């Protein structure tokens, strides 16, 4: 008989953690029941509900959730991806002094009162591993009988052609030593069993495997963008085996927010031609237009993040909303591997 785990998904976003549990369920002899998904972001919640209409979903400020409410759900597993801004350069790295850290601190204060919890997984940005919030997280888990394992890993390390270096903190409640390493793991070495178990669930290799056909020309970069940003664009092709991390600013800003796709032409020749040109906008644009540079679509980015083929956006969601919510999401495949490791290794 398949064991069923009751999952509480906090800071649920567009449902990346939910999708990760489905991967494990589809490849292993376990079931997951999402007893509640909680987030305050209305746009992300609309996308979550569109893809998981049968899941209990609370649109709430997590700081208002009580231990009684959580205990009523009897969760075995807590999955969470709290706000990353307190730990980013753009967010000024204010750590616990940032009001957006309050929700995580609130949950940490509740954990001692939630005795049904057996497993915890937290995802956040690089930088969280050196934060006060991380210290509180680890201390809370250890004080409540959890053994801890931490990772700072990137999907590119297992062949997925999209960079997303992230921190993951895992906790498993046990009175016996599980032999988990205490130092931060920076590769997938101890995850080999889980990698093998789930290797047929994710796509690796060239970007061509992730691209849609006949993408609307509205995704082509405008003349204004080509002239202003051509020297800083990260340009990839369908044959590339890499792409930059897509952030929530993708499509609005063009430095460090994600890659753009070259659909034809010779990149080196084009840039060699425009390099000596100054104040000759028409010739520069004519040359760059031959490359047909475009943005990745929301569904292409979702596929790179490991969301299933069934994943979709509500008809009313704008391109900007898609990029923002995807930029705040996570790599589903990496989380699935870690859930498998946490529960089944």
Short mmCIF file of C-alpha atoms in Angstrom, two decimals:
data_model
loop_
_atom_site.label_atom_id
_atom_site.label_comp_id
_atom_site.label_asym_id
_atom_site.label_seq_id
_atom_site.Cartn_x
_atom_site.Cartn_y
_atom_site.Cartn_z
CA UNK A 1 0.00 0.00 0.00
CA UNK A 2 1.35 3.39 -1.00
CA UNK A 3 2.12 5.69 1.90
CA UNK A 4 0.39 9.08 1.76
CA UNK A 5 2.11 12.20 3.03
CA UNK A 6 0.11 15.27 4.04
CA UNK A 7 1.84 18.39 2.70
CA UNK A 8 1.53 22.02 3.78
CA UNK A 9 2.83 24.32 1.04
CA UNK A 10 3.68 27.80 2.34
CA UNK A 11 4.66 30.75 0.12
CA UNK A 12 3.19 28.55 -2.59
CA UNK A 13 3.58 30.95 -5.53
CA UNK A 14 2.53 29.37 -8.81
CA UNK A 15 2.82 25.83 -7.44
CA UNK A 16 6.43 24.75 -7.96
CA UNK A 17 6.54 22.69 -4.77
CA UNK A 18 3.21 21.07 -5.69
CA UNK A 19 4.59 20.14 -9.11
CA UNK A 20 7.68 18.64 -7.45
CA UNK A 21 5.56 16.34 -5.27
CA UNK A 22 3.74 15.16 -8.38
CA UNK A 23 7.04 14.15 -10.01
CA UNK A 24 8.01 12.07 -6.97
CA UNK A 25 4.53 10.55 -6.79
CA UNK A 26 4.62 9.61 -10.49
CA UNK A 27 7.96 7.83 -10.17
CA UNK A 28 7.86 6.35 -6.67
CA UNK A 29 5.53 4.32 -4.49
CA UNK A 30 4.17 7.27 -2.49
CA UNK A 31 1.23 9.67 -2.58
CA UNK A 32 1.09 13.32 -1.58
CA UNK A 33 -1.95 15.24 -0.44
CA UNK A 34 -1.54 19.01 -0.43
CA UNK A 35 -3.67 19.81 2.62
CA UNK A 36 -3.31 23.55 2.03
CA UNK A 37 -1.33 25.97 -0.13
CA UNK A 38 -0.85 29.48 1.22
CA UNK A 39 0.31 32.71 -0.41
CA UNK A 40 -0.65 36.38 -0.31
CA UNK A 41 0.15 37.23 -3.95
CA UNK A 42 -3.08 37.46 -5.93
CA UNK A 43 -1.46 36.98 -9.36
CA UNK A 44 0.50 33.90 -8.30
CA UNK A 45 -2.57 32.51 -6.55
CA UNK A 46 -4.66 32.84 -9.71
CA UNK A 47 -2.07 30.82 -11.64
CA UNK A 48 -1.87 28.21 -8.87
CA UNK A 49 -5.65 27.79 -8.75
CA UNK A 50 -5.82 27.61 -12.54
CA UNK A 51 -3.46 24.62 -12.50
CA UNK A 52 -4.65 23.01 -9.24
CA UNK A 53 -8.37 23.83 -8.93
CA UNK A 54 -8.97 20.98 -6.49
CA UNK A 55 -6.36 22.05 -3.93
CA UNK A 56 -7.33 23.87 -0.73
CA UNK A 57 -5.81 27.30 -1.22
CA UNK A 58 -5.62 30.16 1.25
CA UNK A 59 -4.90 33.70 0.11
CA UNK A 60 -3.53 34.99 3.38
CA UNK A 61 -0.68 36.75 5.08
CA UNK A 62 1.30 33.88 6.58
CA UNK A 63 2.02 35.91 9.72
CA UNK A 64 -1.67 35.48 10.57
CA UNK A 65 -1.69 31.69 10.54
CA UNK A 66 -1.99 30.04 13.95
CA UNK A 67 -0.54 26.81 15.29
CA UNK A 68 -4.10 25.58 15.81
CA UNK A 69 -4.92 26.02 12.12
CA UNK A 70 -1.82 24.11 11.09
CA UNK A 71 -2.39 21.36 13.64
CA UNK A 72 -5.91 20.92 12.28
CA UNK A 73 -4.32 20.09 8.91
CA UNK A 74 -2.01 17.46 10.48
CA UNK A 75 0.83 17.98 7.98
CA UNK A 76 3.67 15.47 7.71
CA UNK A 77 5.69 17.70 5.41
CA UNK A 78 6.26 21.46 5.33
CA UNK A 79 7.48 22.86 2.00
CA UNK A 80 8.25 26.56 1.81
CA UNK A 81 9.96 29.17 -0.33
CA UNK A 82 9.88 32.35 1.78
CA UNK A 83 10.59 35.81 0.30
CA UNK A 84 14.10 36.08 -1.09
CA UNK A 85 14.38 39.90 -1.15
CA UNK A 86 15.86 40.17 2.38
CA UNK A 87 18.86 38.21 1.08
CA UNK A 88 19.45 39.81 -2.34
CA UNK A 89 21.52 42.76 -3.48
CA UNK A 90 18.40 44.41 -4.93
CA UNK A 91 16.68 43.96 -1.57
CA UNK A 92 19.68 45.54 0.21
CA UNK A 93 20.33 42.30 2.13
CA UNK A 94 18.59 43.52 5.27
CA UNK A 95 18.06 39.92 6.41
CA UNK A 96 15.86 39.74 9.54
CA UNK A 97 15.53 43.54 9.63
CA UNK A 98 13.53 43.37 6.39
CA UNK A 99 9.78 43.21 7.15
CA UNK A 100 9.47 40.50 4.49
CA UNK A 101 11.39 38.18 6.84
CA UNK A 102 8.60 38.29 9.41
CA UNK A 103 6.58 35.49 7.80
CA UNK A 104 9.46 33.00 8.02
CA UNK A 105 10.20 34.02 11.62
CA UNK A 106 6.52 33.48 12.43
CA UNK A 107 6.59 29.94 11.02
CA UNK A 108 9.78 29.13 12.92
CA UNK A 109 8.04 30.23 16.11
CA UNK A 110 5.17 27.83 15.36
CA UNK A 111 7.25 24.74 14.53
CA UNK A 112 7.68 23.65 18.19
CA UNK A 113 3.89 23.46 18.44
CA UNK A 114 3.38 21.30 15.33
CA UNK A 115 4.17 17.77 16.43
CA UNK A 116 2.86 16.06 13.28
CA UNK A 117 5.70 17.48 11.20
CA UNK A 118 8.29 14.91 10.13
CA UNK A 119 9.94 16.65 7.18
CA UNK A 120 10.76 20.24 6.22
CA UNK A 121 12.21 21.68 3.01
CA UNK A 122 13.03 25.36 2.52
CA UNK A 123 14.21 26.99 -0.73
CA UNK A 124 15.79 30.42 -1.04
CA UNK A 125 18.39 32.42 -2.96
CA UNK A 126 22.15 32.18 -2.74
CA UNK A 127 23.06 34.36 0.23
CA UNK A 128 20.49 32.85 2.56
CA UNK A 129 23.15 30.36 3.68
CA UNK A 130 25.09 33.16 5.42
CA UNK A 131 22.08 34.98 6.89
CA UNK A 132 20.76 35.31 10.43
CA UNK A 133 17.47 33.91 9.14
CA UNK A 134 19.26 30.73 8.12
CA UNK A 135 20.85 30.46 11.58
CA UNK A 136 17.41 30.74 13.15
CA UNK A 137 16.00 28.16 10.74
CA UNK A 138 18.73 25.59 11.48
CA UNK A 139 18.59 26.21 15.23
CA UNK A 140 14.80 25.80 15.29
CA UNK A 141 14.99 22.51 13.42
CA UNK A 142 17.73 21.06 15.61
CA UNK A 143 16.02 22.20 18.81
CA UNK A 144 12.92 20.29 17.73
CA UNK A 145 14.50 16.97 16.88
CA UNK A 146 15.22 17.46 13.19
CA UNK A 147 18.42 16.37 11.55
CA UNK A 148 19.51 18.85 8.92
CA UNK A 149 21.19 18.81 5.52
CA UNK A 150 21.89 21.92 3.45
CA UNK A 151 22.57 22.42 -0.25
CA UNK A 152 23.68 25.23 -2.56
CA UNK A 153 23.11 23.68 -5.97
CA UNK A 154 22.31 24.57 -9.57
CA UNK A 155 20.22 22.62 -12.12
CA UNK A 156 23.03 23.13 -14.65
CA UNK A 157 25.05 20.63 -12.59
CA UNK A 158 22.74 17.85 -13.77
CA UNK A 159 22.46 18.98 -17.39
CA UNK A 160 19.39 21.19 -17.25
CA UNK A 161 20.23 24.16 -19.51
CA UNK A 162 19.14 26.94 -17.17
CA UNK A 163 21.08 28.42 -14.28
CA UNK A 164 19.29 28.82 -10.95
CA UNK A 165 21.73 28.55 -8.06
CA UNK A 166 19.69 28.21 -4.90
CA UNK A 167 19.93 27.33 -1.21
CA UNK A 168 17.93 24.39 0.11
CA UNK A 169 17.58 23.47 3.76
CA UNK A 170 16.19 20.02 4.58
CA UNK A 171 15.07 18.70 7.95
CA UNK A 172 14.00 15.20 8.95
CA UNK A 173 12.73 14.51 12.47
CA UNK A 174 14.52 11.53 13.93
CA UNK A 175 15.88 10.48 17.31
CA UNK A 176 18.58 8.42 15.64
CA UNK A 177 21.53 9.70 13.62
CA UNK A 178 20.86 9.61 9.90
CA UNK A 179 24.49 10.24 9.01
CA UNK A 180 23.69 13.43 7.11
CA UNK A 181 26.70 15.65 6.35
CA UNK A 182 26.86 18.84 8.41
CA UNK A 183 28.70 20.93 5.84
CA UNK A 184 26.95 22.76 2.99
CA UNK A 185 26.65 20.49 -0.06
CA UNK A 186 27.54 22.29 -3.29
CA UNK A 187 26.84 19.50 -5.76
CA UNK A 188 24.53 16.51 -6.25
CA UNK A 189 27.02 13.88 -5.01
CA UNK A 190 24.91 12.59 -2.11
CA UNK A 191 21.75 12.77 -4.22
CA UNK A 192 22.77 10.09 -6.73
CA UNK A 193 20.13 7.56 -5.66
CA UNK A 194 17.40 10.18 -6.02
CA UNK A 195 18.83 11.36 -9.35
CA UNK A 196 18.65 7.83 -10.72
CA UNK A 197 15.11 7.34 -9.41
CA UNK A 198 13.85 10.51 -11.09
CA UNK A 199 16.17 10.74 -14.11
CA UNK A 200 13.35 10.14 -16.58
CA UNK A 201 11.34 13.04 -15.16
CA UNK A 202 13.46 15.92 -16.41
CA UNK A 203 14.88 17.14 -19.71
CA UNK A 204 18.58 17.82 -20.21
CA UNK A 205 20.69 18.99 -23.12
CA UNK A 206 19.97 21.67 -25.71
CA UNK A 207 17.47 24.49 -25.44
CA UNK A 208 15.70 23.29 -28.58
CA UNK A 209 13.91 20.72 -26.39
CA UNK A 210 12.22 23.53 -24.46
CA UNK A 211 11.17 25.85 -27.28
CA UNK A 212 7.71 26.42 -28.68
CA UNK A 213 7.04 26.50 -32.40
CA UNK A 214 5.69 29.51 -34.30
CA UNK A 215 6.15 32.01 -31.46
CA UNK A 216 4.36 35.30 -32.06
CA UNK A 217 6.51 38.13 -33.41
CA UNK A 218 5.51 40.25 -30.41
CA UNK A 219 8.33 38.47 -28.55
CA UNK A 220 10.94 39.97 -30.91
CA UNK A 221 13.11 42.62 -29.27
CA UNK A 222 12.04 46.12 -30.24
CA UNK A 223 14.30 48.54 -32.11
CA UNK A 224 14.62 50.60 -28.95
CA UNK A 225 15.84 47.63 -26.93
CA UNK A 226 18.23 46.47 -29.66
CA UNK A 227 19.86 49.90 -29.85
CA UNK A 228 20.08 50.43 -26.11
CA UNK A 229 21.05 46.98 -24.84
CA UNK A 230 22.76 45.12 -27.70
CA UNK A 231 26.12 45.17 -25.90
CA UNK A 232 24.87 43.53 -22.70
CA UNK A 233 22.36 40.96 -23.95
CA UNK A 234 23.00 37.33 -23.05
CA UNK A 235 22.27 35.64 -26.38
CA UNK A 236 21.69 31.90 -26.79
CA UNK A 237 20.51 29.69 -29.64
CA UNK A 238 18.38 26.58 -29.86
CA UNK A 239 21.61 24.58 -29.86
CA UNK A 240 22.89 26.13 -26.64
CA UNK A 241 23.11 24.00 -23.52
CA UNK A 242 22.82 26.91 -21.11
CA UNK A 243 20.74 29.99 -20.33
CA UNK A 244 20.89 32.61 -17.61
CA UNK A 245 18.63 32.64 -14.58
CA UNK A 246 15.30 34.28 -15.42
CA UNK A 247 14.34 36.91 -12.85
CA UNK A 248 11.06 38.69 -12.21
CA UNK A 249 12.40 41.71 -14.14
CA UNK A 250 12.77 39.72 -17.37
CA UNK A 251 11.30 41.60 -20.32
CA UNK A 252 11.58 44.93 -18.51
CA UNK A 253 15.33 45.07 -17.88
CA UNK A 254 17.97 43.32 -19.93
CA UNK A 255 21.11 43.07 -17.84
CA UNK A 256 21.30 39.94 -15.71
CA UNK A 257 17.59 39.13 -15.95
CA UNK A 258 17.70 36.19 -18.37
CA UNK A 259 18.81 35.15 -21.84
CA UNK A 260 17.34 36.08 -25.23
CA UNK A 261 17.06 33.69 -28.15
CA UNK A 262 18.84 34.13 -31.51
CA UNK A 263 16.63 32.52 -34.13
CA UNK A 264 18.81 32.89 -37.23
CA UNK A 265 21.86 34.59 -38.70
CA UNK A 266 25.53 34.71 -37.72
CA UNK A 267 26.00 36.31 -34.29
CA UNK A 268 29.75 36.88 -34.53
CA UNK A 269 29.50 38.37 -38.01
CA UNK A 270 26.65 40.65 -37.02
CA UNK A 271 28.46 42.02 -33.97
CA UNK A 272 31.70 42.41 -35.92
CA UNK A 273 29.80 44.52 -38.43
CA UNK A 274 28.14 46.83 -35.89
CA UNK A 275 31.17 47.26 -33.63
CA UNK A 276 32.74 50.15 -35.59
CA UNK A 277 29.39 51.82 -36.24
CA UNK A 278 28.47 54.93 -34.28
CA UNK A 279 25.32 56.98 -34.70
CA UNK A 280 24.27 54.81 -37.62
CA UNK A 281 21.13 53.42 -36.07
CA UNK A 282 19.50 52.21 -39.26
CA UNK A 283 22.45 50.05 -40.25
CA UNK A 284 22.84 48.71 -36.70
CA UNK A 285 19.15 47.78 -36.58
CA UNK A 286 19.22 46.18 -40.02
CA UNK A 287 22.17 44.02 -38.97
CA UNK A 288 20.71 43.00 -35.61
CA UNK A 289 17.29 42.33 -37.15
CA UNK A 290 18.90 39.54 -39.17
CA UNK A 291 19.38 37.62 -35.90
CA UNK A 292 15.67 37.70 -35.00
CA UNK A 293 16.40 38.05 -31.30
CA UNK A 294 13.39 37.35 -29.11
CA UNK A 295 12.37 36.84 -25.51
CA UNK A 296 11.63 33.39 -24.20
CA UNK A 297 7.90 32.86 -23.67
CA UNK A 298 6.42 32.22 -20.25
CA UNK A 299 5.71 28.58 -21.13
CA UNK A 300 9.28 28.06 -22.35
CA UNK A 301 10.65 29.38 -19.07
CA UNK A 302 8.17 27.23 -17.13
CA UNK A 303 9.41 24.17 -19.01
CA UNK A 304 13.04 25.10 -18.22
CA UNK A 305 12.02 25.33 -14.55
CA UNK A 306 10.59 21.81 -14.74
CA UNK A 307 6.87 22.54 -14.72
CA UNK A 308 4.86 19.78 -16.45
CA UNK A 309 3.56 19.99 -20.01
CA UNK A 310 0.06 20.45 -18.56
CA UNK A 311 1.08 23.70 -16.83
CA UNK A 312 -0.60 26.77 -18.27
CA UNK A 313 -1.41 30.38 -17.47
CA UNK A 314 -4.91 31.81 -17.10
CA UNK A 315 -6.02 33.58 -20.25
CA UNK A 316 -6.14 36.91 -18.42
CA UNK A 317 -2.53 36.78 -17.19
CA UNK A 318 -0.26 39.28 -18.92
CA UNK A 319 3.23 38.55 -20.16
CA UNK A 320 4.65 40.78 -17.41
CA UNK A 321 2.71 38.84 -14.77
CA UNK A 322 3.99 35.55 -16.19
CA UNK A 323 7.60 36.71 -16.07
CA UNK A 324 7.27 38.13 -12.56
CA UNK A 325 5.75 35.00 -11.08
CA UNK A 326 8.17 32.70 -12.88
CA UNK A 327 11.08 34.82 -11.67
CA UNK A 328 9.86 34.27 -8.11
CA UNK A 329 9.44 30.52 -8.62
CA UNK A 330 11.88 27.60 -8.31
CA UNK A 331 13.32 24.68 -10.23
CA UNK A 332 10.75 21.92 -9.87
CA UNK A 333 13.13 19.12 -10.80
CA UNK A 334 15.74 20.02 -8.19
CA UNK A 335 13.06 20.22 -5.49
CA UNK A 336 11.67 16.84 -6.57
CA UNK A 337 15.13 15.27 -6.23
CA UNK A 338 15.48 16.78 -2.75
CA UNK A 339 12.02 15.62 -1.65
CA UNK A 340 12.90 12.10 -2.79
CA UNK A 341 16.18 12.28 -0.89
CA UNK A 342 14.46 13.63 2.21
CA UNK A 343 11.75 10.96 2.32
CA UNK A 344 13.08 7.88 0.61
CA UNK A 345 16.88 7.75 0.72
#
